[in-house]
């Protein structure tokens, strides 16, 4: 299925067409009592029509804020669009007024939120929540909208759709509710779908069903999709490219398969090592990343990951590493001492010999291990 | 029944156990609320019927004075006895329900409509509009209620409509506050953002996303407030400022019965008991309904 869909999406029409989404050095800050929170601090990415992108990062790395920046639905009072451009089909949208944005919302851009418990209106029947956008945005008549709603419910795998349409959100389980929010997001056939941790609030078996559903609908409609998650398992095998975010920055970007086999950034590497694996013996210690993400009000000078990085060298504490291309096309990383290179191996060795990194974090060899 | 359905859906999703929550909500109503609730509802229905059909009910003339029969004890002829001027207490109670019901319903409707609208808009649009509305509301709230009520009644007059409107006006601030507080929390919820991200206009967000979620708690509050207003009307009548005599009201009956408390307590006691039961019933029903709404929101 995948092999069939990909050539038409990438090789066929992308060279001539401009990317659907271009984000250039996007910065989104928030006012807080303690000062400016630099939630997204200079992210660039681009996405072709019909392609899928994963954004992975731990809590507080700015991935949800990035998704909301792209949607342009940041809270009006506290958010500051501190810089950068976001273009949809070549059109700058960062500073579009609400009335102009409304022409894009739903029709070009749609979003599925994390928690289906809160993203559906509790006092309105789910069918009405769905037909409302069909009627208002697409100008459908009541009867047509009802037929289309039924069809959408079927397409997202809701059993007994006719009956479910007349139910309230509290009558549906979490997985069913998330299917409803996906149906609503798909209602007007958007060109770009953002899914902001769409399965985090669901239990594991349902997670898989929802993710597979998203991927199936994405392939069927050739709809560009951004999947935001904190879980590498979610992006594996489901998205074309993956961006790893940390403290509001992109640490590494690569075709997803490559990221799992040839991660360059020590942060990506550490994240991959921390995934529990079935082939490990029982009671194997997980390799956690020590420390906490930096304070986004006052991020560290130099590389933001340096205080927790096993490779950290003096240079990492003063200079901010730019994104540089790796050997493979489409692979970029922001590190002076990347994993899998002589520089990186040398840096790790120096730190192991000293017993601590340049940032003063103690490290021991036993946790270093081989690549998983 | 379950067999073919689960077979049909195994290919895509498994049938999820959502039906359990549905069944809990479909239990028959009578069992869920208990006997006290239904007694309270029955009492309110009786009061409502009295108010609506008083002149067609076989209860005699509430304004017919018969000095010979004054202060009679309850008997077959006068079910609840007679008052200081020989008027039938039962007939007066039935007719007095009209004033209480009309005033409380009209006042609640007026207060909720105006106060609720102002509160929802203040909570939704924020900014200068909110500042102005809430400032006015606070000023009205800070004013001693009864004094303002007396002043307004003296100015507007003592007709049924005027009294209902004045009491309704006085309850605007409370509804505005309740509505604003609920709006503030509802407007932050994700489904409002989700609707915005689907391109809904602000007016649409206000009317179809926020307002339906604010109306439920507001209604539950209004039911309890109805009781308060019945008491308030009683106080006005007691002070002689409600609807003018000889129209019977529960409050004026208590005020009139006060003179005979030591000899014939039934004249004041019957209207007091009726008023008590009515307010109690309203509170019981209001509480129960509010619990139901809360449970439902907690489920969601």
mmCIF file of C-alpha atoms in Angstrom, chain B:
data_model
loop_
_atom_site.group_PDB
_atom_site.id
_atom_site.type_symbol
_atom_site.label_atom_id
_atom_site.label_comp_id
_atom_site.label_asym_id
_atom_site.label_seq_id
_atom_site.Cartn_x
_atom_site.Cartn_y
_atom_site.Cartn_z
ATOM 1 C CA UNK B 1 -27.454 -9.326 19.029
ATOM 2 C CA UNK B 2 -23.887 -8.703 20.134
ATOM 3 C CA UNK B 3 -22.583 -11.458 17.895
ATOM 4 C CA UNK B 4 -23.077 -10.008 14.428
ATOM 5 C CA UNK B 5 -22.182 -6.507 15.510
ATOM 6 C CA UNK B 6 -18.811 -7.448 16.976
ATOM 7 C CA UNK B 7 -18.108 -9.611 13.967
ATOM 8 C CA UNK B 8 -18.823 -6.690 11.679
ATOM 9 C CA UNK B 9 -16.468 -4.321 13.415
ATOM 10 C CA UNK B 10 -13.467 -6.483 14.210
ATOM 11 C CA UNK B 11 -11.947 -5.495 10.905
ATOM 12 C CA UNK B 12 -11.725 -1.842 11.886
ATOM 13 C CA UNK B 13 -12.273 -0.955 15.532
ATOM 14 C CA UNK B 14 -13.448 -3.238 18.258
ATOM 15 C CA UNK B 15 -16.826 -2.359 19.686
ATOM 16 C CA UNK B 16 -15.851 -0.245 22.647
ATOM 17 C CA UNK B 17 -17.620 -0.479 25.996
ATOM 18 C CA UNK B 18 -19.331 2.861 25.563
ATOM 19 C CA UNK B 19 -22.780 1.352 25.963
ATOM 20 C CA UNK B 20 -22.295 0.970 29.726
ATOM 21 C CA UNK B 21 -22.340 4.727 30.253
ATOM 22 C CA UNK B 22 -25.385 5.001 28.038
ATOM 23 C CA UNK B 23 -27.350 2.471 30.046
ATOM 24 C CA UNK B 24 -26.657 4.261 33.273
ATOM 25 C CA UNK B 25 -28.325 7.329 31.845
ATOM 26 C CA UNK B 26 -31.306 5.471 30.518
ATOM 27 C CA UNK B 27 -32.518 4.138 33.851
ATOM 28 C CA UNK B 28 -36.160 4.954 34.461
ATOM 29 C CA UNK B 29 -36.499 8.423 35.939
ATOM 30 C CA UNK B 30 -38.737 7.574 38.894
ATOM 31 C CA UNK B 31 -36.245 5.216 40.499
ATOM 32 C CA UNK B 32 -33.345 7.589 40.042
ATOM 33 C CA UNK B 33 -34.702 10.573 41.914
ATOM 34 C CA UNK B 34 -36.515 9.021 44.881
ATOM 35 C CA UNK B 35 -39.933 9.620 46.400
ATOM 36 C CA UNK B 36 -39.107 12.967 48.065
ATOM 37 C CA UNK B 37 -38.236 14.495 44.732
ATOM 38 C CA UNK B 38 -41.518 13.402 43.199
ATOM 39 C CA UNK B 39 -43.516 14.660 46.208
ATOM 40 C CA UNK B 40 -41.807 18.011 45.759
ATOM 41 C CA UNK B 41 -42.633 17.998 42.056
ATOM 42 C CA UNK B 42 -46.246 17.091 42.832
ATOM 43 C CA UNK B 43 -46.534 19.971 45.280
ATOM 44 C CA UNK B 44 -45.152 22.402 42.733
ATOM 45 C CA UNK B 45 -47.607 21.127 40.132
ATOM 46 C CA UNK B 46 -50.497 21.688 42.555
ATOM 47 C CA UNK B 47 -49.323 25.243 43.284
ATOM 48 C CA UNK B 48 -48.923 25.860 39.566
ATOM 49 C CA UNK B 49 -52.484 24.643 38.862
ATOM 50 C CA UNK B 50 -53.876 26.831 41.655
ATOM 51 C CA UNK B 51 -52.151 29.845 40.147
ATOM 52 C CA UNK B 52 -53.349 29.106 36.646
ATOM 53 C CA UNK B 53 -56.951 28.069 37.318
ATOM 54 C CA UNK B 54 -57.802 29.843 40.614
ATOM 55 C CA UNK B 55 -60.977 31.513 39.399
ATOM 56 C CA UNK B 56 -62.429 28.261 38.011
ATOM 57 C CA UNK B 57 -61.678 26.160 41.064
ATOM 58 C CA UNK B 58 -64.602 25.557 43.481
ATOM 59 C CA UNK B 59 -63.044 27.469 46.352
ATOM 60 C CA UNK B 60 -65.331 30.435 46.908
ATOM 61 C CA UNK B 61 -64.582 34.128 46.742
ATOM 62 C CA UNK B 62 -61.294 35.098 48.397
ATOM 63 C CA UNK B 63 -62.349 38.715 48.818
ATOM 64 C CA UNK B 64 -65.814 38.205 50.266
ATOM 65 C CA UNK B 65 -65.881 39.800 53.714
ATOM 66 C CA UNK B 66 -68.221 38.246 56.276
ATOM 67 C CA UNK B 67 -67.620 39.737 59.682
ATOM 68 C CA UNK B 68 -69.977 37.298 61.371
ATOM 69 C CA UNK B 69 -67.750 34.383 60.380
ATOM 70 C CA UNK B 70 -64.444 35.923 61.388
ATOM 71 C CA UNK B 71 -61.633 33.772 62.855
ATOM 72 C CA UNK B 72 -63.475 30.485 62.486
ATOM 73 C CA UNK B 73 -61.480 27.316 63.053
ATOM 74 C CA UNK B 74 -61.110 24.888 60.127
ATOM 75 C CA UNK B 75 -64.401 23.136 59.383
ATOM 76 C CA UNK B 76 -66.254 21.440 56.550
ATOM 77 C CA UNK B 77 -67.578 24.786 55.307
ATOM 78 C CA UNK B 78 -64.256 26.644 55.617
ATOM 79 C CA UNK B 79 -61.564 24.019 55.068
ATOM 80 C CA UNK B 80 -58.798 26.061 56.639
ATOM 81 C CA UNK B 81 -60.962 28.412 58.670
ATOM 82 C CA UNK B 82 -61.424 32.133 58.154
ATOM 83 C CA UNK B 83 -59.334 35.205 58.827
ATOM 84 C CA UNK B 84 -59.892 38.407 60.827
ATOM 85 C CA UNK B 85 -62.508 39.724 58.414
ATOM 86 C CA UNK B 86 -64.207 36.388 57.842
ATOM 87 C CA UNK B 87 -62.606 35.613 54.460
ATOM 88 C CA UNK B 88 -62.019 31.963 53.571
ATOM 89 C CA UNK B 89 -58.329 31.155 54.173
ATOM 90 C CA UNK B 90 -58.294 28.251 51.711
ATOM 91 C CA UNK B 91 -59.736 30.378 48.904
ATOM 92 C CA UNK B 92 -57.221 33.112 49.644
ATOM 93 C CA UNK B 93 -54.336 30.648 49.616
ATOM 94 C CA UNK B 94 -55.383 29.283 46.244
ATOM 95 C CA UNK B 95 -55.750 32.756 44.755
ATOM 96 C CA UNK B 96 -52.612 34.016 46.520
ATOM 97 C CA UNK B 97 -50.568 31.382 44.702
ATOM 98 C CA UNK B 98 -51.099 33.410 41.551
ATOM 99 C CA UNK B 99 -49.160 36.392 42.852
ATOM 100 C CA UNK B 100 -46.327 34.253 44.160
ATOM 101 C CA UNK B 101 -46.050 32.191 40.986
ATOM 102 C CA UNK B 102 -46.385 35.087 38.556
ATOM 103 C CA UNK B 103 -43.934 37.270 40.435
ATOM 104 C CA UNK B 104 -41.352 34.545 40.904
ATOM 105 C CA UNK B 105 -41.550 33.220 37.347
ATOM 106 C CA UNK B 106 -41.538 36.631 35.721
ATOM 107 C CA UNK B 107 -38.753 37.920 37.948
ATOM 108 C CA UNK B 108 -36.602 34.841 37.369
ATOM 109 C CA UNK B 109 -37.192 34.937 33.622
ATOM 110 C CA UNK B 110 -36.384 38.633 33.413
ATOM 111 C CA UNK B 111 -33.332 38.402 35.673
ATOM 112 C CA UNK B 112 -31.985 35.332 33.948
ATOM 113 C CA UNK B 113 -32.505 36.682 30.450
ATOM 114 C CA UNK B 114 -30.906 40.053 31.082
ATOM 115 C CA UNK B 115 -28.362 39.010 33.697
ATOM 116 C CA UNK B 116 -27.437 35.799 31.911
ATOM 117 C CA UNK B 117 -26.938 37.529 28.580
ATOM 118 C CA UNK B 118 -24.813 40.268 30.110
ATOM 119 C CA UNK B 119 -22.777 37.750 32.088
ATOM 120 C CA UNK B 120 -22.133 35.435 29.136
ATOM 121 C CA UNK B 121 -21.131 38.332 26.922
ATOM 122 C CA UNK B 122 -18.891 39.811 29.622
ATOM 123 C CA UNK B 123 -17.187 36.464 30.162
ATOM 124 C CA UNK B 124 -16.801 35.790 26.461
ATOM 125 C CA UNK B 125 -15.731 39.151 25.084
ATOM 126 C CA UNK B 126 -13.816 40.319 28.176
ATOM 127 C CA UNK B 127 -12.105 43.680 27.789
ATOM 128 C CA UNK B 128 -13.819 46.970 28.424
ATOM 129 C CA UNK B 129 -17.330 45.584 28.077
ATOM 130 C CA UNK B 130 -16.682 43.165 30.925
ATOM 131 C CA UNK B 131 -15.181 45.884 33.109
ATOM 132 C CA UNK B 132 -18.209 48.131 32.695
ATOM 133 C CA UNK B 133 -20.812 45.386 33.181
ATOM 134 C CA UNK B 134 -19.153 43.940 36.238
ATOM 135 C CA UNK B 135 -18.647 47.385 37.763
ATOM 136 C CA UNK B 136 -22.369 48.130 37.442
ATOM 137 C CA UNK B 137 -23.211 44.704 38.799
ATOM 138 C CA UNK B 138 -20.975 45.208 41.807
ATOM 139 C CA UNK B 139 -22.542 48.570 42.537
ATOM 140 C CA UNK B 140 -26.050 47.072 42.479
ATOM 141 C CA UNK B 141 -24.914 44.186 44.652
ATOM 142 C CA UNK B 142 -23.287 46.491 47.177
ATOM 143 C CA UNK B 143 -26.536 48.422 47.594
ATOM 144 C CA UNK B 144 -28.753 47.116 50.426
ATOM 145 C CA UNK B 145 -31.303 45.025 48.511
ATOM 146 C CA UNK B 146 -34.430 45.731 50.500
ATOM 147 C CA UNK B 147 -33.832 49.488 50.558
ATOM 148 C CA UNK B 148 -33.380 49.544 46.804
ATOM 149 C CA UNK B 149 -36.479 47.372 46.448
ATOM 150 C CA UNK B 150 -38.560 49.742 48.582
ATOM 151 C CA UNK B 151 -37.311 52.757 46.664
ATOM 152 C CA UNK B 152 -38.027 51.154 43.309
ATOM 153 C CA UNK B 153 -41.490 49.931 44.327
ATOM 154 C CA UNK B 154 -42.366 53.378 45.641
ATOM 155 C CA UNK B 155 -41.251 54.841 42.324
ATOM 156 C CA UNK B 156 -42.574 52.261 39.840
ATOM 157 C CA UNK B 157 -45.795 51.310 41.572
ATOM 158 C CA UNK B 158 -47.347 48.236 43.085
ATOM 159 C CA UNK B 159 -48.869 46.386 40.164
ATOM 160 C CA UNK B 160 -48.058 42.705 39.657
ATOM 161 C CA UNK B 161 -45.889 43.444 36.604
ATOM 162 C CA UNK B 162 -44.039 46.283 38.284
ATOM 163 C CA UNK B 163 -43.175 44.162 41.290
ATOM 164 C CA UNK B 164 -42.041 41.259 39.142
ATOM 165 C CA UNK B 165 -39.827 43.556 37.073
ATOM 166 C CA UNK B 166 -38.326 45.275 40.093
ATOM 167 C CA UNK B 167 -37.450 41.968 41.760
ATOM 168 C CA UNK B 168 -36.127 40.688 38.430
ATOM 169 C CA UNK B 169 -33.982 43.785 38.071
ATOM 170 C CA UNK B 170 -32.530 43.206 41.516
ATOM 171 C CA UNK B 171 -31.567 39.635 40.638
ATOM 172 C CA UNK B 172 -29.724 40.625 37.446
ATOM 173 C CA UNK B 173 -26.344 40.984 39.207
ATOM 174 C CA UNK B 174 -26.427 37.461 40.631
ATOM 175 C CA UNK B 175 -27.276 35.870 37.289
ATOM 176 C CA UNK B 176 -24.642 37.991 35.603
ATOM 177 C CA UNK B 177 -22.013 36.790 38.043
ATOM 178 C CA UNK B 178 -23.003 33.120 37.787
ATOM 179 C CA UNK B 179 -23.135 33.329 33.983
ATOM 180 C CA UNK B 180 -19.805 35.129 33.717
ATOM 181 C CA UNK B 181 -18.022 32.722 36.049
ATOM 182 C CA UNK B 182 -19.309 29.720 34.083
ATOM 183 C CA UNK B 183 -18.520 31.378 30.764
ATOM 184 C CA UNK B 184 -14.942 32.054 31.811
ATOM 185 C CA UNK B 185 -14.352 28.379 32.486
ATOM 186 C CA UNK B 186 -16.313 27.108 29.473
ATOM 187 C CA UNK B 187 -14.604 29.499 27.047
ATOM 188 C CA UNK B 188 -11.220 28.061 28.054
ATOM 189 C CA UNK B 189 -12.331 24.516 27.256
ATOM 190 C CA UNK B 190 -10.824 22.858 24.246
ATOM 191 C CA UNK B 191 -14.038 22.309 22.333
ATOM 192 C CA UNK B 192 -14.385 26.071 21.911
ATOM 193 C CA UNK B 193 -10.878 26.188 20.476
ATOM 194 C CA UNK B 194 -11.729 23.180 18.330
ATOM 195 C CA UNK B 195 -14.787 24.945 16.920
ATOM 196 C CA UNK B 196 -12.676 28.026 16.257
ATOM 197 C CA UNK B 197 -10.127 25.885 14.459
ATOM 198 C CA UNK B 198 -12.962 24.626 12.257
ATOM 199 C CA UNK B 199 -13.671 28.219 11.273
ATOM 200 C CA UNK B 200 -16.681 29.091 13.420
ATOM 201 C CA UNK B 201 -17.398 32.795 13.828
ATOM 202 C CA UNK B 202 -17.266 34.440 17.230
ATOM 203 C CA UNK B 203 -21.023 34.855 17.352
ATOM 204 C CA UNK B 204 -21.378 31.177 16.518
ATOM 205 C CA UNK B 205 -18.924 30.209 19.265
ATOM 206 C CA UNK B 206 -20.872 32.268 21.750
ATOM 207 C CA UNK B 207 -24.317 31.047 20.772
ATOM 208 C CA UNK B 208 -23.751 27.397 20.021
ATOM 209 C CA UNK B 209 -20.637 26.415 21.955
ATOM 210 C CA UNK B 210 -20.530 28.513 25.103
ATOM 211 C CA UNK B 211 -24.135 29.464 25.844
ATOM 212 C CA UNK B 212 -25.623 25.924 25.955
ATOM 213 C CA UNK B 213 -23.019 24.972 28.542
ATOM 214 C CA UNK B 214 -23.762 28.003 30.681
ATOM 215 C CA UNK B 215 -27.553 27.749 30.531
ATOM 216 C CA UNK B 216 -27.712 24.467 32.468
ATOM 217 C CA UNK B 217 -26.027 25.676 35.661
ATOM 218 C CA UNK B 218 -27.906 28.939 35.281
ATOM 219 C CA UNK B 219 -31.256 27.115 35.136
ATOM 220 C CA UNK B 220 -30.436 25.018 38.177
ATOM 221 C CA UNK B 221 -29.567 28.180 40.026
ATOM 222 C CA UNK B 222 -32.761 29.864 38.825
ATOM 223 C CA UNK B 223 -34.902 27.110 40.341
ATOM 224 C CA UNK B 224 -33.395 27.733 43.761
ATOM 225 C CA UNK B 225 -33.634 31.480 43.236
ATOM 226 C CA UNK B 226 -37.367 31.141 42.583
ATOM 227 C CA UNK B 227 -37.771 30.130 46.215
ATOM 228 C CA UNK B 228 -35.812 33.137 47.377
ATOM 229 C CA UNK B 229 -38.048 35.396 45.311
ATOM 230 C CA UNK B 230 -41.215 33.927 46.804
ATOM 231 C CA UNK B 231 -39.818 34.797 50.235
ATOM 232 C CA UNK B 232 -38.849 38.254 48.989
ATOM 233 C CA UNK B 233 -42.355 38.878 47.698
ATOM 234 C CA UNK B 234 -43.615 37.694 51.084
ATOM 235 C CA UNK B 235 -41.401 40.225 52.838
ATOM 236 C CA UNK B 236 -42.669 43.010 50.573
ATOM 237 C CA UNK B 237 -46.261 42.005 51.268
ATOM 238 C CA UNK B 238 -45.525 41.855 54.967
ATOM 239 C CA UNK B 239 -44.356 45.461 54.732
ATOM 240 C CA UNK B 240 -47.498 46.292 52.786
ATOM 241 C CA UNK B 241 -45.612 47.027 49.603
ATOM 242 C CA UNK B 242 -46.618 44.146 47.401
ATOM 243 C CA UNK B 243 -49.746 43.974 45.271
ATOM 244 C CA UNK B 244 -52.416 46.178 46.791
ATOM 245 C CA UNK B 245 -55.196 44.669 48.970
ATOM 246 C CA UNK B 246 -57.754 43.206 48.689
ATOM 247 C CA UNK B 247 -55.897 40.944 46.175
ATOM 248 C CA UNK B 248 -54.700 38.027 48.329
ATOM 249 C CA UNK B 249 -51.025 37.176 48.547
ATOM 250 C CA UNK B 250 -49.349 34.735 50.925
ATOM 251 C CA UNK B 251 -47.210 37.469 52.417
ATOM 252 C CA UNK B 252 -50.103 39.786 53.145
ATOM 253 C CA UNK B 253 -52.063 36.888 54.651
ATOM 254 C CA UNK B 254 -49.222 36.254 57.092
ATOM 255 C CA UNK B 255 -49.014 39.955 57.860
ATOM 256 C CA UNK B 256 -52.750 40.084 58.475
ATOM 257 C CA UNK B 257 -52.695 36.888 60.573
ATOM 258 C CA UNK B 258 -49.963 38.300 62.756
ATOM 259 C CA UNK B 259 -52.568 40.267 64.744
ATOM 260 C CA UNK B 260 -54.364 37.075 65.741
ATOM 261 C CA UNK B 261 -51.302 34.947 66.482
ATOM 262 C CA UNK B 262 -52.027 34.584 70.202
ATOM 263 C CA UNK B 263 -55.672 33.602 69.788
ATOM 264 C CA UNK B 264 -56.007 32.080 66.298
ATOM 265 C CA UNK B 265 -52.548 31.039 65.044
ATOM 266 C CA UNK B 266 -54.022 29.147 62.047
ATOM 267 C CA UNK B 267 -54.639 32.390 60.139
ATOM 268 C CA UNK B 268 -50.903 33.068 59.828
ATOM 269 C CA UNK B 269 -49.755 29.447 60.082
ATOM 270 C CA UNK B 270 -51.477 28.099 56.953
ATOM 271 C CA UNK B 271 -49.978 30.604 54.493
ATOM 272 C CA UNK B 272 -46.613 30.269 56.252
ATOM 273 C CA UNK B 273 -46.711 26.467 55.879
ATOM 274 C CA UNK B 274 -47.722 26.712 52.212
ATOM 275 C CA UNK B 275 -44.916 29.150 51.521
ATOM 276 C CA UNK B 276 -42.468 26.958 53.414
ATOM 277 C CA UNK B 277 -43.445 23.829 51.488
ATOM 278 C CA UNK B 278 -43.247 25.634 48.168
ATOM 279 C CA UNK B 279 -39.772 27.029 48.795
ATOM 280 C CA UNK B 280 -38.588 23.693 50.183
ATOM 281 C CA UNK B 281 -39.893 21.875 47.110
ATOM 282 C CA UNK B 282 -38.164 24.317 44.798
ATOM 283 C CA UNK B 283 -34.886 23.830 46.626
ATOM 284 C CA UNK B 284 -35.186 20.054 46.578
ATOM 285 C CA UNK B 285 -35.966 19.936 42.877
ATOM 286 C CA UNK B 286 -33.293 22.511 42.068
ATOM 287 C CA UNK B 287 -30.643 20.664 44.053
ATOM 288 C CA UNK B 288 -31.466 17.353 42.498
ATOM 289 C CA UNK B 289 -31.375 18.764 38.992
ATOM 290 C CA UNK B 290 -28.139 20.571 39.659
ATOM 291 C CA UNK B 291 -26.571 17.332 40.867
ATOM 292 C CA UNK B 292 -27.668 15.699 37.683
ATOM 293 C CA UNK B 293 -26.060 18.394 35.541
ATOM 294 C CA UNK B 294 -22.874 18.199 37.568
ATOM 295 C CA UNK B 295 -22.686 14.446 37.235
ATOM 296 C CA UNK B 296 -23.172 14.792 33.558
ATOM 297 C CA UNK B 297 -20.387 17.306 33.172
ATOM 298 C CA UNK B 298 -18.092 15.203 35.329
ATOM 299 C CA UNK B 299 -18.792 12.290 32.994
ATOM 300 C CA UNK B 300 -17.735 14.309 30.020
#
